[in-house]
PDB file of C-alpha atoms and ligand atoms in Angstrom:
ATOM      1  CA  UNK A 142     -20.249 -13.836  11.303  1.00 92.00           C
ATOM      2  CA  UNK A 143     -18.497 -11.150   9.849  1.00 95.00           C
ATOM      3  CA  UNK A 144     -20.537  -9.126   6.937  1.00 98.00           C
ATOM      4  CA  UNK A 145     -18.426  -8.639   4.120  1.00 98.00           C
ATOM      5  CA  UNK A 146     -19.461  -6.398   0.674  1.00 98.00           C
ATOM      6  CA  UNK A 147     -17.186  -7.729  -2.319  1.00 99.00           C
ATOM      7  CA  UNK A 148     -16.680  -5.324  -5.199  1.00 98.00           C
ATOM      8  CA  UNK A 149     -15.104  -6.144  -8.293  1.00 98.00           C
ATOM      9  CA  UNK A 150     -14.958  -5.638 -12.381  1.00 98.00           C
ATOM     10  CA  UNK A 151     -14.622  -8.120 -13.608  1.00 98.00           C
ATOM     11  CA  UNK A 152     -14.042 -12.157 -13.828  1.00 98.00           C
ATOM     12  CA  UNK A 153     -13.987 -12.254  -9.991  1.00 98.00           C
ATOM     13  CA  UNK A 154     -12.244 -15.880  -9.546  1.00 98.00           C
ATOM     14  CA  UNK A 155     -10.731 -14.108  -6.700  1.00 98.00           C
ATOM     15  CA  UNK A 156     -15.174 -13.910  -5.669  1.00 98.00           C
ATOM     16  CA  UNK A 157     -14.509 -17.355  -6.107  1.00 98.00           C
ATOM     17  CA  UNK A 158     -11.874 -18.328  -4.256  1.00 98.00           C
ATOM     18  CA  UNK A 159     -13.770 -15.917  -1.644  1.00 98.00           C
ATOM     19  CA  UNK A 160     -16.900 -17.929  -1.451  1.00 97.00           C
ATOM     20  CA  UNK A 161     -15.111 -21.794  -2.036  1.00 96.00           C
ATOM     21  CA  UNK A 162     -12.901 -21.107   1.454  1.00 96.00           C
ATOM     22  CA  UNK A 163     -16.271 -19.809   3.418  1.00 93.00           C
ATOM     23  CA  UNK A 164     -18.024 -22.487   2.395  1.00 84.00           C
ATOM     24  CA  UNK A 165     -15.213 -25.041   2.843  1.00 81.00           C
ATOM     25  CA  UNK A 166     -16.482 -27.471   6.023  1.00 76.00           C
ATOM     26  CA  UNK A 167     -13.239 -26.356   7.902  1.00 78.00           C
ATOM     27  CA  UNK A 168     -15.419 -24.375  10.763  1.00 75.00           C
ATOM     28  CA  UNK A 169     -17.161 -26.827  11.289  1.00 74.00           C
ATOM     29  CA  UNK A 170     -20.111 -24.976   9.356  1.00 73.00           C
ATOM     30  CA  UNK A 171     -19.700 -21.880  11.367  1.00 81.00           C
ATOM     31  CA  UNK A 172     -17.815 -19.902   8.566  1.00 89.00           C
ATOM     32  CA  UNK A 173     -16.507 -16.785  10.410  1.00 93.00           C
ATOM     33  CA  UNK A 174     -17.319 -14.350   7.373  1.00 96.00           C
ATOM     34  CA  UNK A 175     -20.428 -14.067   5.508  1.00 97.00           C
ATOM     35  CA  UNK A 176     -20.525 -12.473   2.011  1.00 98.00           C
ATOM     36  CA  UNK A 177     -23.419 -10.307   2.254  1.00 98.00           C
ATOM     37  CA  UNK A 178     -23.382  -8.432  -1.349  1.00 98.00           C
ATOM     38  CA  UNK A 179     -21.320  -8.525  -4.583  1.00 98.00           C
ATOM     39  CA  UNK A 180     -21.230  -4.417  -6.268  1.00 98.00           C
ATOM     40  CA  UNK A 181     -20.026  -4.239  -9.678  1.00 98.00           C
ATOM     41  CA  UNK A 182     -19.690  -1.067 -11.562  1.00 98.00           C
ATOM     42  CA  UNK A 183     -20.399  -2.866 -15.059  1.00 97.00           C
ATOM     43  CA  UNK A 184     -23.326  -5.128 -15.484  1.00 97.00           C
ATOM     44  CA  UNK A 185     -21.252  -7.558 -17.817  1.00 98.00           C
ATOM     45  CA  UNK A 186     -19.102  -8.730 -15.341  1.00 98.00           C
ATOM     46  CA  UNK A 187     -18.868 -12.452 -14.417  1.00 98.00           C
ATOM     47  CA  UNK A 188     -18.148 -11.697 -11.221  1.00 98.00           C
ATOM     48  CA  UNK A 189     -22.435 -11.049 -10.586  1.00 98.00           C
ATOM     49  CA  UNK A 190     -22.821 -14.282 -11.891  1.00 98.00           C
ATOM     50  CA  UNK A 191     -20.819 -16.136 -10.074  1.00 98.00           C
ATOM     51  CA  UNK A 192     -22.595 -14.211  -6.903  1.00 98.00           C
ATOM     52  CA  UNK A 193     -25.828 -15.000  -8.144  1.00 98.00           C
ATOM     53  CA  UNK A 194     -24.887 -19.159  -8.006  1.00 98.00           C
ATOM     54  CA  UNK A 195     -24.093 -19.154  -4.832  1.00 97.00           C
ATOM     55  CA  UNK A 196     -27.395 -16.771  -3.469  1.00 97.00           C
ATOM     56  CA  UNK A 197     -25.679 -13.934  -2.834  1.00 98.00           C
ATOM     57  CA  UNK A 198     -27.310 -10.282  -3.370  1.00 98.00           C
ATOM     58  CA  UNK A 199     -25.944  -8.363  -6.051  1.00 98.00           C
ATOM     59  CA  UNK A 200     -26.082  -4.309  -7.048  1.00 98.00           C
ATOM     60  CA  UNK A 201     -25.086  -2.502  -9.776  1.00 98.00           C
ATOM     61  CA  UNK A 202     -23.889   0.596 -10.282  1.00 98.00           C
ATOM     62  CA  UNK A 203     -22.496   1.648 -13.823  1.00 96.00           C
ATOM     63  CA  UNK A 204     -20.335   4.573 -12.727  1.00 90.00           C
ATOM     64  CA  UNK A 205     -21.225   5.972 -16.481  1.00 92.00           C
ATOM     65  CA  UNK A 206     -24.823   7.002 -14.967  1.00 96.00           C
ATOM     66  CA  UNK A 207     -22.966   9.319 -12.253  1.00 96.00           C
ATOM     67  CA  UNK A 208     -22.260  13.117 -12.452  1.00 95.00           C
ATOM     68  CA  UNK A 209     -18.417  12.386 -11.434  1.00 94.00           C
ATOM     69  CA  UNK A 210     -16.600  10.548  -9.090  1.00 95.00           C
ATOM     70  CA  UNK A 211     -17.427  12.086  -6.025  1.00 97.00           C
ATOM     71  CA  UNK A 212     -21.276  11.232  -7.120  1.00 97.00           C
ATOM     72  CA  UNK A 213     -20.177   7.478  -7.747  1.00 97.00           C
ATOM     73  CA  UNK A 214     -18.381   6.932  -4.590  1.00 98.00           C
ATOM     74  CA  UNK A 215     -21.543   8.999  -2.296  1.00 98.00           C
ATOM     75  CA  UNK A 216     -23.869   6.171  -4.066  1.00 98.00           C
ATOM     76  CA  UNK A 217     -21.192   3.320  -3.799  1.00 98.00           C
ATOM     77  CA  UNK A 218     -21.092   4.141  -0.079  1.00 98.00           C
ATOM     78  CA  UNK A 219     -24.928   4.307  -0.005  1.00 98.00           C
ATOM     79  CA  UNK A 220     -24.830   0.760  -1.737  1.00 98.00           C
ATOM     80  CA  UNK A 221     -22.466  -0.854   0.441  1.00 98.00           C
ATOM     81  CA  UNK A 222     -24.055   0.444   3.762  1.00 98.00           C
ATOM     82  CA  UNK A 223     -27.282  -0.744   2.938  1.00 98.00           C
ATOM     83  CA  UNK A 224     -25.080  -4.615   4.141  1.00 98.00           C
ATOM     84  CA  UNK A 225     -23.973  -2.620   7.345  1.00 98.00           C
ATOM     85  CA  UNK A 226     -20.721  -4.475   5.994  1.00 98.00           C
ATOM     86  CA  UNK A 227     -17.976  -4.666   8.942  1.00 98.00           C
ATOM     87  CA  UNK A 228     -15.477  -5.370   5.872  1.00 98.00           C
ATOM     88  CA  UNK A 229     -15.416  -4.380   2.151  1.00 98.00           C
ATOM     89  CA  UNK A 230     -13.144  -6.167  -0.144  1.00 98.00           C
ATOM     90  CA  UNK A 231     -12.165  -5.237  -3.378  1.00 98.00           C
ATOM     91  CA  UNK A 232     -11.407  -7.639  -5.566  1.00 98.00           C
ATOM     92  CA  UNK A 233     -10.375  -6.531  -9.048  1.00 98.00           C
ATOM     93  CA  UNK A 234     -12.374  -3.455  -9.026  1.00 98.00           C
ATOM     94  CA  UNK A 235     -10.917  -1.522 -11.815  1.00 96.00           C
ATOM     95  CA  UNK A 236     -12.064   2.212 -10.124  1.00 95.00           C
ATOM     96  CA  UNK A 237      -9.729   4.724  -8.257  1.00 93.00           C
ATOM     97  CA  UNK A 238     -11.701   5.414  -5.451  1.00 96.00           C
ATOM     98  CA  UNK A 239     -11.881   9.215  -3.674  1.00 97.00           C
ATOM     99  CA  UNK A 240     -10.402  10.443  -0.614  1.00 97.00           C
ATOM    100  CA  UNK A 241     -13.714  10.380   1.071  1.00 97.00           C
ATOM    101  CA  UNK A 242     -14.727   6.771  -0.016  1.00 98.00           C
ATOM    102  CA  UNK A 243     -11.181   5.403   1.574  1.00 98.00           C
ATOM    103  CA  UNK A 244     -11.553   7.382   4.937  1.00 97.00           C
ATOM    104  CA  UNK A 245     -15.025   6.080   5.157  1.00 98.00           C
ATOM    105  CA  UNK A 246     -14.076   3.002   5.291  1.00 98.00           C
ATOM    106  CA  UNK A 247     -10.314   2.910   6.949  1.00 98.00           C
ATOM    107  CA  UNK A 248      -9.122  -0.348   8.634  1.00 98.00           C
ATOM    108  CA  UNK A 249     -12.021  -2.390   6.822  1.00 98.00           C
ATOM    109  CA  UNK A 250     -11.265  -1.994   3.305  1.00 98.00           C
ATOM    110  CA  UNK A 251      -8.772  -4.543   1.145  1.00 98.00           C
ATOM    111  CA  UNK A 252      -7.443  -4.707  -1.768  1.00 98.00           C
ATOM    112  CA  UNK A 253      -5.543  -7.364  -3.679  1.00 98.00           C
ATOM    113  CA  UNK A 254      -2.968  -6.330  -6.025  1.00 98.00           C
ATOM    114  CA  UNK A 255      -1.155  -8.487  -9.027  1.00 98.00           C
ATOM    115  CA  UNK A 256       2.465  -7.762  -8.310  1.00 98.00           C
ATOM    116  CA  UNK A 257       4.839  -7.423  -5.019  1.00 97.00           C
ATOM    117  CA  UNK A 258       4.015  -3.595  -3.628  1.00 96.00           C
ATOM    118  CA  UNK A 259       5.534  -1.648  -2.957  1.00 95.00           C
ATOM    119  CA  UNK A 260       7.040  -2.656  -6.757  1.00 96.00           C
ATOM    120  CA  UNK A 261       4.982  -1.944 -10.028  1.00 97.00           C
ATOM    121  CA  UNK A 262       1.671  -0.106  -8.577  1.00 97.00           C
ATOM    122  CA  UNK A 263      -0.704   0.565 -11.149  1.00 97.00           C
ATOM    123  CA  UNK A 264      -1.770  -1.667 -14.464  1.00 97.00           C
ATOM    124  CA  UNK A 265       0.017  -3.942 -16.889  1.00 98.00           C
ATOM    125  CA  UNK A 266       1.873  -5.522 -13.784  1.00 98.00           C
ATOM    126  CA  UNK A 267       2.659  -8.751 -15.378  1.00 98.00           C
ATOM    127  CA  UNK A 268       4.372  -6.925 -18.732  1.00 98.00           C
ATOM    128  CA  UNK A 269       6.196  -4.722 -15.786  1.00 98.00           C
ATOM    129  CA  UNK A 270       7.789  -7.661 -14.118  1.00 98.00           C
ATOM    130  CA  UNK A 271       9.060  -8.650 -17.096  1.00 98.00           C
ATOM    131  CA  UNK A 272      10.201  -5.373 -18.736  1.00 98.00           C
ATOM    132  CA  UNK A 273      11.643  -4.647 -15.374  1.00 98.00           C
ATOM    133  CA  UNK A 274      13.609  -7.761 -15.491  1.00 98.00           C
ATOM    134  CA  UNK A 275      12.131  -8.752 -11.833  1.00 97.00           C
ATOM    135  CA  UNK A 276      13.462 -12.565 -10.948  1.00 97.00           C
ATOM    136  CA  UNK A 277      10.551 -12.532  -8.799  1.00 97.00           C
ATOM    137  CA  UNK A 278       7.057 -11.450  -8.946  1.00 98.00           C
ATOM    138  CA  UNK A 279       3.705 -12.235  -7.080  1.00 98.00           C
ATOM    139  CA  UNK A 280       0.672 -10.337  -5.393  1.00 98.00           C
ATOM    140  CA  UNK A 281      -0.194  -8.530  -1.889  1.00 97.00           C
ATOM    141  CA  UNK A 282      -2.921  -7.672  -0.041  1.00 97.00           C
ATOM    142  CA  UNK A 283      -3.554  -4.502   1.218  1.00 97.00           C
ATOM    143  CA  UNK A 284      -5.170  -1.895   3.871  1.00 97.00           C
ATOM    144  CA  UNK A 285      -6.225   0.705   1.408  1.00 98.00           C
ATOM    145  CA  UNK A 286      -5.644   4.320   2.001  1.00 95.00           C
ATOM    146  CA  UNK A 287      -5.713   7.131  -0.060  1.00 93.00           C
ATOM    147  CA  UNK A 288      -2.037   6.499  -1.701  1.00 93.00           C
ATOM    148  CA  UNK A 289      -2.686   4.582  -4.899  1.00 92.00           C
ATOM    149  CA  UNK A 290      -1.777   0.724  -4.001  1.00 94.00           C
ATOM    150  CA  UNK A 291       0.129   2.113  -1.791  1.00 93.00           C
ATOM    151  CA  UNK A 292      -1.554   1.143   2.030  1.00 94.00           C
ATOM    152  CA  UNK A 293       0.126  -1.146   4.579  1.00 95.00           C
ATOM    153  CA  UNK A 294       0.631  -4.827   4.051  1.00 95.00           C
ATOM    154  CA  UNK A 295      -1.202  -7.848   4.902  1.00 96.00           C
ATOM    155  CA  UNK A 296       0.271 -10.692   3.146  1.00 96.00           C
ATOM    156  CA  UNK A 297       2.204 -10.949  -0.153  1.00 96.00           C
ATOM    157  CA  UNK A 298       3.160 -14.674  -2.131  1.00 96.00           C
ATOM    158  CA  UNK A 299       5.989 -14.693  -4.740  1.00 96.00           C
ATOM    159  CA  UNK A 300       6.470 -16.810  -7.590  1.00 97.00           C
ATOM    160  CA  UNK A 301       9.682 -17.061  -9.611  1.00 98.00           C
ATOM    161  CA  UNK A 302       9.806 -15.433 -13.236  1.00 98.00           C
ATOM    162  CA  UNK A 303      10.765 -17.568 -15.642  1.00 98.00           C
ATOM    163  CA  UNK A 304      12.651 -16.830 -18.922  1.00 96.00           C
ATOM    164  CA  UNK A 305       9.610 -18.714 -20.925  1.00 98.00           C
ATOM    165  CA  UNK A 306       7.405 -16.778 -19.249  1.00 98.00           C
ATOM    166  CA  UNK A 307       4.485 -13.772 -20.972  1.00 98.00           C
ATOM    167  CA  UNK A 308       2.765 -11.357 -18.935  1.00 98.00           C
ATOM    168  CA  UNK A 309      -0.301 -14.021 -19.733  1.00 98.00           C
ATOM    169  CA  UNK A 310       1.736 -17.338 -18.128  1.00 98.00           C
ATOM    170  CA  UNK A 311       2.496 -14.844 -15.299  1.00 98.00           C
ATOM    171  CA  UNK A 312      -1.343 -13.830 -15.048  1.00 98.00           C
ATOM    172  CA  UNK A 313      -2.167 -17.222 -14.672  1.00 98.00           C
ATOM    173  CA  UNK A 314       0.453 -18.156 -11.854  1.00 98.00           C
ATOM    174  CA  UNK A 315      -0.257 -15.348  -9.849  1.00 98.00           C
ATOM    175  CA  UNK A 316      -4.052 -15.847  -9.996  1.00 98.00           C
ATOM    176  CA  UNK A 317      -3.335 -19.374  -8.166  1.00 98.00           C
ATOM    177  CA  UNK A 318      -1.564 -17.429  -5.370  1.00 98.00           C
ATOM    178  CA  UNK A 319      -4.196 -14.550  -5.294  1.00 98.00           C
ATOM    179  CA  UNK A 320      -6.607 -17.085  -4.270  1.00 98.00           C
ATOM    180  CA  UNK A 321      -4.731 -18.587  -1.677  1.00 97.00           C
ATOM    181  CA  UNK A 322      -3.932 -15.374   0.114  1.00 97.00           C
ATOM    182  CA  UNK A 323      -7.360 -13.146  -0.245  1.00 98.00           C
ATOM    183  CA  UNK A 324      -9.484 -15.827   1.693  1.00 97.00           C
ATOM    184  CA  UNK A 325      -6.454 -16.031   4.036  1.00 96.00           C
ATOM    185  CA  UNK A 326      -6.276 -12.286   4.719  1.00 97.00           C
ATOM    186  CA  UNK A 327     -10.278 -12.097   4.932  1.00 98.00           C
ATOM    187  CA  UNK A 328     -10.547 -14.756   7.263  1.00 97.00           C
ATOM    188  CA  UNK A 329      -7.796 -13.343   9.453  1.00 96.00           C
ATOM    189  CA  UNK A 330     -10.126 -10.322   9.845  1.00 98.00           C
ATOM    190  CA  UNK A 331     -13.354 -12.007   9.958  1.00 97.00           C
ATOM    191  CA  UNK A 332     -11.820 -13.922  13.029  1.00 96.00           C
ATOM    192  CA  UNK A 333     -10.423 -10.408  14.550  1.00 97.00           C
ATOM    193  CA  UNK A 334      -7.103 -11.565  14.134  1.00 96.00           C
ATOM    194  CA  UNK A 335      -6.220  -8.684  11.700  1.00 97.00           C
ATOM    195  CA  UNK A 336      -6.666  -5.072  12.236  1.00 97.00           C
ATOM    196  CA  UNK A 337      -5.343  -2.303  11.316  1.00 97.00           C
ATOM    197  CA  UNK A 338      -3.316  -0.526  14.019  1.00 96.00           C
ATOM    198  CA  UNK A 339      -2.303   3.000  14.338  1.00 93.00           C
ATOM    199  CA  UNK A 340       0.961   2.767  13.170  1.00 90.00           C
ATOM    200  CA  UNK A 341       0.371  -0.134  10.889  1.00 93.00           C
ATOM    201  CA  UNK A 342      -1.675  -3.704  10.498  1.00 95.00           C
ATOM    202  CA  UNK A 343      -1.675  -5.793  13.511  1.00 96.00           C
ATOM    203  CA  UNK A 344      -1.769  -9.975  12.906  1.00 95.00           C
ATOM    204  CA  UNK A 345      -2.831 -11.577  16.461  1.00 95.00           C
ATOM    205  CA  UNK A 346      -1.510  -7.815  18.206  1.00 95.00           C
ATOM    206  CA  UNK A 347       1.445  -7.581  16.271  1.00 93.00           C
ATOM    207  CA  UNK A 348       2.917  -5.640  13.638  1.00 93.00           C
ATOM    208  CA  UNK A 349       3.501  -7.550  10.336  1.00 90.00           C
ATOM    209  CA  UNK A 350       6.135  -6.716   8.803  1.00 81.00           C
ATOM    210  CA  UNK A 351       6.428  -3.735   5.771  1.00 71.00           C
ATOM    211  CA  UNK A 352       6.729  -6.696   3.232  1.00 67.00           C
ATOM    212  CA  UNK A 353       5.072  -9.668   4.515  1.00 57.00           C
ATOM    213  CA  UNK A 354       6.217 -12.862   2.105  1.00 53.00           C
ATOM    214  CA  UNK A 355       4.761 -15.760   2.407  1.00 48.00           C
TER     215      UNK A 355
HETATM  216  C1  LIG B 273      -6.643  -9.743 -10.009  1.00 71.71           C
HETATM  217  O1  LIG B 273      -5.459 -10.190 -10.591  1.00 71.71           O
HETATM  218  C2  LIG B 273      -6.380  -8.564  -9.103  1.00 71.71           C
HETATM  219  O2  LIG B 273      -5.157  -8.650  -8.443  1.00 71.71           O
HETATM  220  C3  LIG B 273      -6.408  -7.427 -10.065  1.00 71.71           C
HETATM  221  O3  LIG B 273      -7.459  -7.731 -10.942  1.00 71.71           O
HETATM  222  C4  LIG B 273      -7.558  -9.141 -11.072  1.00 71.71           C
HETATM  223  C5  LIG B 273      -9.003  -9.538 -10.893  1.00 71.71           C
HETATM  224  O4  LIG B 273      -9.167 -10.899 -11.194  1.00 71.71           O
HETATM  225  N1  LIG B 273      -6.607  -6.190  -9.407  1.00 71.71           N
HETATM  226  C6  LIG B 273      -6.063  -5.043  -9.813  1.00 71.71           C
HETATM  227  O5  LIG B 273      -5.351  -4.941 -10.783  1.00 71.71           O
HETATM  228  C7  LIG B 273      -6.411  -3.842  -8.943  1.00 71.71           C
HETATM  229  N2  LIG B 273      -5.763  -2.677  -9.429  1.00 71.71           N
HETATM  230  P1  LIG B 273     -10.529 -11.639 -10.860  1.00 71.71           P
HETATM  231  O6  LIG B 273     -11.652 -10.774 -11.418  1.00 71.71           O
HETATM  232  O7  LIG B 273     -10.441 -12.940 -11.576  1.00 71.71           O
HETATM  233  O8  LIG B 273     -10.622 -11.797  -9.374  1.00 71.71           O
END
């Protein structure tokens, strides 16, 4: 199967979403991605724990201990290569990561971001959407490149905004469609069904489109 490194921050239900569809009987037991380490850069997050139920290995590295960013990223790499990952997926990993980290890893590396890119890069999302007025609001996953949120397309999912709604009922919503389309994008690639092309991601040899609803 595919080796996959997982890196997050945080809570990682989008871990858990991750390692539910792998493990969900649908291939027939031949899950075509294997989660091979979960990297945190803070040793609070639930995210390790989560990891740690279900056996897999877990590093961290607390980027407070580094000399800088480049340092970080030169022993992030060194951490994730140790898996010989063919796929590293980020997964609310709260660190801008350096020029040299994304090239290292181009066409393997994917990101999933709470609101519809190209619209609201960045934090606060949710609060965005609704400043901004947006009738419509969701997530996407990504190719990362060195643009900030700002690589090609994979697959996005919208949800209506409601005029009840807070950034936190927002949050919540868009969580349930992060972890429908994360283990969909990952197992696209673990199958070799998604790559990225050089003039944009492919999906089964063809281009997806430069917003891809679902
Ligand atoms: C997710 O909503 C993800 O889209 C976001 O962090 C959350 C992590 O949730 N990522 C970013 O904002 C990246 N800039 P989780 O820890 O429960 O998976």
């Amino acid at each position: 199967p595919c080796n996959v490194v997982v890196l997050l921050s945080g809570t990682g239900s989008n871990l858990q979403a991750l390692i539910d569809s792998l493990d969900d009987g649908t291939d027939n037991g031949k899950s075509p991605a294997r989660i091979a380490a979960v990297i945190a850069n803070r040793s609070d997050a639930f995210g390790l724990q989560r990891a740690r139920d279900a056996g897999i290995a877990t590093r961290v590295l607390e980027h407070g201990d580094y000399d800088g960013r480049d340092a970080f990223d030169e022993a992030l790499m060194q951490a994730i290569d140790a898996f010989a990952p063919q796929l590293v997926v980020l997964a609310g990993f709260m660190r801008i990561l350096t020029p040299g980290f994304v090239r290292h890893y181009h066409g393997r590396l994917l990101n999933i971001h709470p609101s519809l890119l190209p619209r609201h890069k960045g934090l606060h999302t949710h609060q965005r959407a609704l400043d901004a007025g947006d009738a419509e609001h969701g997530c996407s996953v990504h190719f990362v490149t060195e643009e900030l949120d700002g690589g090609p397309l994979v697959v996005q999912a919208v949800i209506p905004v409601h005029s009840q709604d807070t950034a936190g009922s927002l949050a919540q919503r868009v969580h349930v469609q992060e972890h429908q389309i994360y283990p969909l994008a990952v197992r696209w690639f673990a199958k070799g069904r998604l790559r990225l092309g050089e003039s944009g991601p492919l999906l089964d040899g063809n281009p997806l489109p430069a917003t891809g609803y679902l």
